[in-house]
Short mmCIF file of C-alpha atoms and ligand atoms in Angstrom, two decimals:
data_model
loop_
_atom_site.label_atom_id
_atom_site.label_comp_id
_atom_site.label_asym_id
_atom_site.label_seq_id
_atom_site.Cartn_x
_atom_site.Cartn_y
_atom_site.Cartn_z
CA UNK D 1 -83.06 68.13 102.31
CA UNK D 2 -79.92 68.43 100.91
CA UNK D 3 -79.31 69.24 97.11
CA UNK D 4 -78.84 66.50 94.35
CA UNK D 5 -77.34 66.41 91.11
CA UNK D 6 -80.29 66.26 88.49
CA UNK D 7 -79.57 63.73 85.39
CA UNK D 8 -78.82 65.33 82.20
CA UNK D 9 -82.50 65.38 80.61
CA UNK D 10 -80.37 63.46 77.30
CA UNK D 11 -77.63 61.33 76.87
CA UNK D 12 -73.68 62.98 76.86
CA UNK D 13 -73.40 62.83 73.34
CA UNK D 14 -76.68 64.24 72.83
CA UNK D 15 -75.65 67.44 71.85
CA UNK D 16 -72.72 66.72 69.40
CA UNK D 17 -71.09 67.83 67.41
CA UNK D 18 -72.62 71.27 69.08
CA UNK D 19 -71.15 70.16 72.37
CA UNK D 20 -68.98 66.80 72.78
CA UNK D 21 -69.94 64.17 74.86
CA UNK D 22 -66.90 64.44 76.84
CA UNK D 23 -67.37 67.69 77.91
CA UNK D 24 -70.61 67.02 78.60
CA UNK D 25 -69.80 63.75 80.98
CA UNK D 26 -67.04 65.92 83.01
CA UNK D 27 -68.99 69.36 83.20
CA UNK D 28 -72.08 66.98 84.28
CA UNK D 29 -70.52 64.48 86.53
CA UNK D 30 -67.46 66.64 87.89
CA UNK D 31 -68.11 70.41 88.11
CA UNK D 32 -71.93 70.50 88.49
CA UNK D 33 -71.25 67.37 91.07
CA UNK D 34 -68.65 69.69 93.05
CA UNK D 35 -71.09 72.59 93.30
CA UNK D 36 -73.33 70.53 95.18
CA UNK D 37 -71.37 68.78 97.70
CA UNK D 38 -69.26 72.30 98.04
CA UNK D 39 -73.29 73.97 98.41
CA UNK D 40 -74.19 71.42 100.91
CA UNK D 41 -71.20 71.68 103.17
CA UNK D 42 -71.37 75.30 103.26
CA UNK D 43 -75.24 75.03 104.21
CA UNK D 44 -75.05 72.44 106.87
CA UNK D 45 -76.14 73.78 110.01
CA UNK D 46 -76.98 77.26 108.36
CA UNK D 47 -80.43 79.33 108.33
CA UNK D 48 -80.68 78.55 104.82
CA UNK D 49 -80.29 74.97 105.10
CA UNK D 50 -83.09 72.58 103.60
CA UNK D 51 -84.61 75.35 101.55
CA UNK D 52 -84.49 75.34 97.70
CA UNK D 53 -81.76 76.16 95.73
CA UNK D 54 -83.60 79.07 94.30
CA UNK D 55 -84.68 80.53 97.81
CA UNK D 56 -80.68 80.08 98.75
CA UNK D 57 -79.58 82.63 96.15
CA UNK D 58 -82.25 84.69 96.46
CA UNK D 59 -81.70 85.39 100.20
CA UNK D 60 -77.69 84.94 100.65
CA UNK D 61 -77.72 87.80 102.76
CA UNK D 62 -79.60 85.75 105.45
CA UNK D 63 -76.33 83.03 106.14
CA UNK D 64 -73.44 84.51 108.30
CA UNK D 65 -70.89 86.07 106.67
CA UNK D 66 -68.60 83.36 106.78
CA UNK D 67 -70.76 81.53 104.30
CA UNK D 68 -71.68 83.68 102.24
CA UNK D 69 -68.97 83.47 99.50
CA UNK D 70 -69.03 79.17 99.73
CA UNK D 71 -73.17 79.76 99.00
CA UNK D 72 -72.88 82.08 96.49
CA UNK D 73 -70.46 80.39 94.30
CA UNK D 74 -71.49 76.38 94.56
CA UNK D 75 -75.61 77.45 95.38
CA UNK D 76 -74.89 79.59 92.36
CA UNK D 77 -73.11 76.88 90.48
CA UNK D 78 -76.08 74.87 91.11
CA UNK D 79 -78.71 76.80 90.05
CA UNK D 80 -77.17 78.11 86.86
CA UNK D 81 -76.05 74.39 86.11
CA UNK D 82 -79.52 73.28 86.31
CA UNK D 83 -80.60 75.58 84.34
CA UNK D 84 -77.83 75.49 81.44
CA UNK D 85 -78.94 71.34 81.06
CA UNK D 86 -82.69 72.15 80.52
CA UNK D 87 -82.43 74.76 78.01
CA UNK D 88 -80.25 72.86 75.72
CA UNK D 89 -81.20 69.66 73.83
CA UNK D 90 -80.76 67.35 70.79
CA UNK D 91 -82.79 68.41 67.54
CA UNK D 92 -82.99 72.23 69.16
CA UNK D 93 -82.22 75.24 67.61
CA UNK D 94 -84.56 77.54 65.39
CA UNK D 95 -86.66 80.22 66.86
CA UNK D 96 -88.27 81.38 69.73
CA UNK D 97 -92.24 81.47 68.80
CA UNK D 98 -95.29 82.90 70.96
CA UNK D 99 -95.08 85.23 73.54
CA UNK D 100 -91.37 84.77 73.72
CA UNK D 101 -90.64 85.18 70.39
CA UNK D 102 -92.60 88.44 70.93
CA UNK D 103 -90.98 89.79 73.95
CA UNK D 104 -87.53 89.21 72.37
CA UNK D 105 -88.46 91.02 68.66
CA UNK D 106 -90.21 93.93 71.16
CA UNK D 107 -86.80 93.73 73.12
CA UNK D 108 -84.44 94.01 70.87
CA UNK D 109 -85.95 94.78 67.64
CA UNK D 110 -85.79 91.07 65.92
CA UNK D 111 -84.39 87.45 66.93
CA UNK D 112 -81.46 88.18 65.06
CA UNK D 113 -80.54 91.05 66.94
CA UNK D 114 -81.23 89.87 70.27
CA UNK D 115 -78.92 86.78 69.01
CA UNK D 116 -76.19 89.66 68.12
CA UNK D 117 -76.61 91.27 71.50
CA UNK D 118 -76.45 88.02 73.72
CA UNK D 119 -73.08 86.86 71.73
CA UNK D 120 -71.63 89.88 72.62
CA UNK D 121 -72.24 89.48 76.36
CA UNK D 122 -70.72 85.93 75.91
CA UNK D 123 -67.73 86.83 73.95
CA UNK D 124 -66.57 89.69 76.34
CA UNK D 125 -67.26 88.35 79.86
CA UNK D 126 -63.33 88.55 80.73
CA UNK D 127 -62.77 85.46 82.64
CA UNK D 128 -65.59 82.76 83.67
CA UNK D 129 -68.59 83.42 84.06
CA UNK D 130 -72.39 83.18 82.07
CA UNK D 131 -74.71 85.40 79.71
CA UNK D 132 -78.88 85.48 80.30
CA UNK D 133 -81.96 86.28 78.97
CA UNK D 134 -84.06 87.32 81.72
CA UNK D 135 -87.11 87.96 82.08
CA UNK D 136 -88.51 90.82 84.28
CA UNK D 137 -92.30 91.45 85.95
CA UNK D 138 -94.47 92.20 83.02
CA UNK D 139 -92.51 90.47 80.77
CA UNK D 140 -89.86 92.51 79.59
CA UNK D 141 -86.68 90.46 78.61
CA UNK D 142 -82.85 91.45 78.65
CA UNK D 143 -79.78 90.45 78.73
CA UNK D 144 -76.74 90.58 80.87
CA UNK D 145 -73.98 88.80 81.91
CA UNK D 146 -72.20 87.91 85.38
CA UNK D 147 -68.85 86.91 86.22
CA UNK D 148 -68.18 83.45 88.11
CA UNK D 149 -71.30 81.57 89.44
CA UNK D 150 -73.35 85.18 90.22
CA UNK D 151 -76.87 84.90 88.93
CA UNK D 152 -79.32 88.04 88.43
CA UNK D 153 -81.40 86.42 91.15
CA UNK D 154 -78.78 87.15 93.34
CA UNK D 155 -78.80 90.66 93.04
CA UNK D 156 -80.61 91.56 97.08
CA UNK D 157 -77.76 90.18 97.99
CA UNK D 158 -74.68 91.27 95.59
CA UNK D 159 -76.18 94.38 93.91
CA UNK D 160 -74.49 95.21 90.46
CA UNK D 161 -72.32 91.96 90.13
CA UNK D 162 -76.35 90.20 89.25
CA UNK D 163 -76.00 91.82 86.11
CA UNK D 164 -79.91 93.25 85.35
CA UNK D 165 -82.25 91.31 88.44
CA UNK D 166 -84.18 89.39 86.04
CA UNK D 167 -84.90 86.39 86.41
CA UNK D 168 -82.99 84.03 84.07
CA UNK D 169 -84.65 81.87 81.37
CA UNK D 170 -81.61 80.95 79.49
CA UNK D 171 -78.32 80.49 80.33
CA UNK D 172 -74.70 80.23 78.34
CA UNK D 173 -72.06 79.13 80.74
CA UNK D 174 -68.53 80.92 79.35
CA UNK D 175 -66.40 79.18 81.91
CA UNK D 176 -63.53 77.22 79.79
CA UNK D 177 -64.60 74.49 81.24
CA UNK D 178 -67.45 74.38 78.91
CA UNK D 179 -65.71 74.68 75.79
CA UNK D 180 -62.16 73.87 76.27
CA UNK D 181 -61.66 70.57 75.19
CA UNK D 182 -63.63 70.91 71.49
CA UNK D 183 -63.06 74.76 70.92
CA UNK D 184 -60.00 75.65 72.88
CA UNK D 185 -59.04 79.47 73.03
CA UNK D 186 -62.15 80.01 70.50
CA UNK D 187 -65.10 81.16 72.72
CA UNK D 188 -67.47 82.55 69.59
CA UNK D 189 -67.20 78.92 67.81
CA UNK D 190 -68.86 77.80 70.83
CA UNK D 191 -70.98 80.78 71.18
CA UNK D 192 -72.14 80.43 67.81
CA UNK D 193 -72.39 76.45 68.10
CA UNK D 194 -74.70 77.10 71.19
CA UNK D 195 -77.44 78.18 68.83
CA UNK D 196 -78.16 75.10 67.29
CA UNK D 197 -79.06 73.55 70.93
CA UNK D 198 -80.94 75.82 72.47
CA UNK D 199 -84.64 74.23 73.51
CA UNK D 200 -86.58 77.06 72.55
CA UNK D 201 -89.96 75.24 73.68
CA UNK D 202 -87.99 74.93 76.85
CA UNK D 203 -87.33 78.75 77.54
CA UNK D 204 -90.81 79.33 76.47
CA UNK D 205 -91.75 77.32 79.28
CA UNK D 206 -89.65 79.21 81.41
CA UNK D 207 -91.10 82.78 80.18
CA UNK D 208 -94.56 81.67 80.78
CA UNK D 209 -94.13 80.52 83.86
CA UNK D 210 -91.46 83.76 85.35
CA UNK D 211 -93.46 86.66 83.84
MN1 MN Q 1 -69.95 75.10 84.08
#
């Protein structure tokens, strides 16, 4: 079964003035649509073909070599997209509560601080790329950050360039593409805009269900 583009859980403007609708209709509709025509071409015919997205990065080493960049950057694309949609929403923001909101003040010392150190891996990813929380067996959570579509889940297959091996719970894409059109050259306004639209109830989910 080949992959499909999910909806957008909420409507393009959704997320304003956080995130314009604009931005939201062409990195929706144009570059999360490209990753997954580019991720199904690439898979046709492969071993990895018909599985889910999440088993494709996992296990990139398993396509021939000839694939394996095409996979890793539009399977990648996919799964960080779909992601990035989910843990974002209108009337968001605040903080994390529960077991999450625990791991992270264990992490890092307090929400705050984990909110300093995830900026930070925004801000200075040179280039595109995203920032994570991840979440690790036990529970742990870090973060890290990866360069182009690379995702921690990735890192069997890519090593060091998957950032910490977690397993990701919430992305920031950093790609100008996500930004450009409202905030320009100024990557922290849109870092710092992020945090009103984070679905913390969503990432919750997420932790529950990876630890
Ligand atoms: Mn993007």
């Amino acid at each position: 079964m080949a992959f499909t583009l999910p909806d957008l859980p909420y409507a393009n403007d959704a997320l304003e003035p956080h995130i314009d609708a604009r931005t939201m209709e062409i990195h929706h509709d144009k570059h999360h649509a490209a990753y997954v025509s580019k991720a199904n071409d690439a898979l046709a015919g492969s071993p990895l073909d018909g599985k889910d997205v999440e088993t494709v990065v996992k296990n990139l080493g398993q396509l021939p070599a000839d694939k394996q960049t095409a996979v890793r950057n539009n399977a990648g694309g996919h799964w960080n997209h779909s992601l990035f949609w989910q843990v974002m929403g209108p009337g968001a923001g605040g903080n994390p509560s529960g077991d999450l909101g625990a791991a992270i003040d264990s992490a890092f010392g307090s929400f705050d601080a984990f909110k300093e150190k995830f900026a930070a891996a925004a801000a200075t990813r040179f280039g595109s790329g995203w920032a994570w929380l991840c979440v690790h067996p036990g529970g742990k959570v870090d973060v890290c950050s990866t360069a182009n579509q690379d995702n921690p889940l990735m890192k069997d297959s890519i090593g060091d360039a998957a950032g910490c091996g977690g397993h990701p719970i919430l992305g920031l894409d950093v790609w100008e593409h996500a930004y450009y059109l409202n905030y320009q050259n100024r990557r922290p306004d849109y870092i710092g805009a992020f945090w009103n639209v984070v679905n913390w109830a969503k990432v919750a989910e997420l932790y529950a269900a990876a630890k």
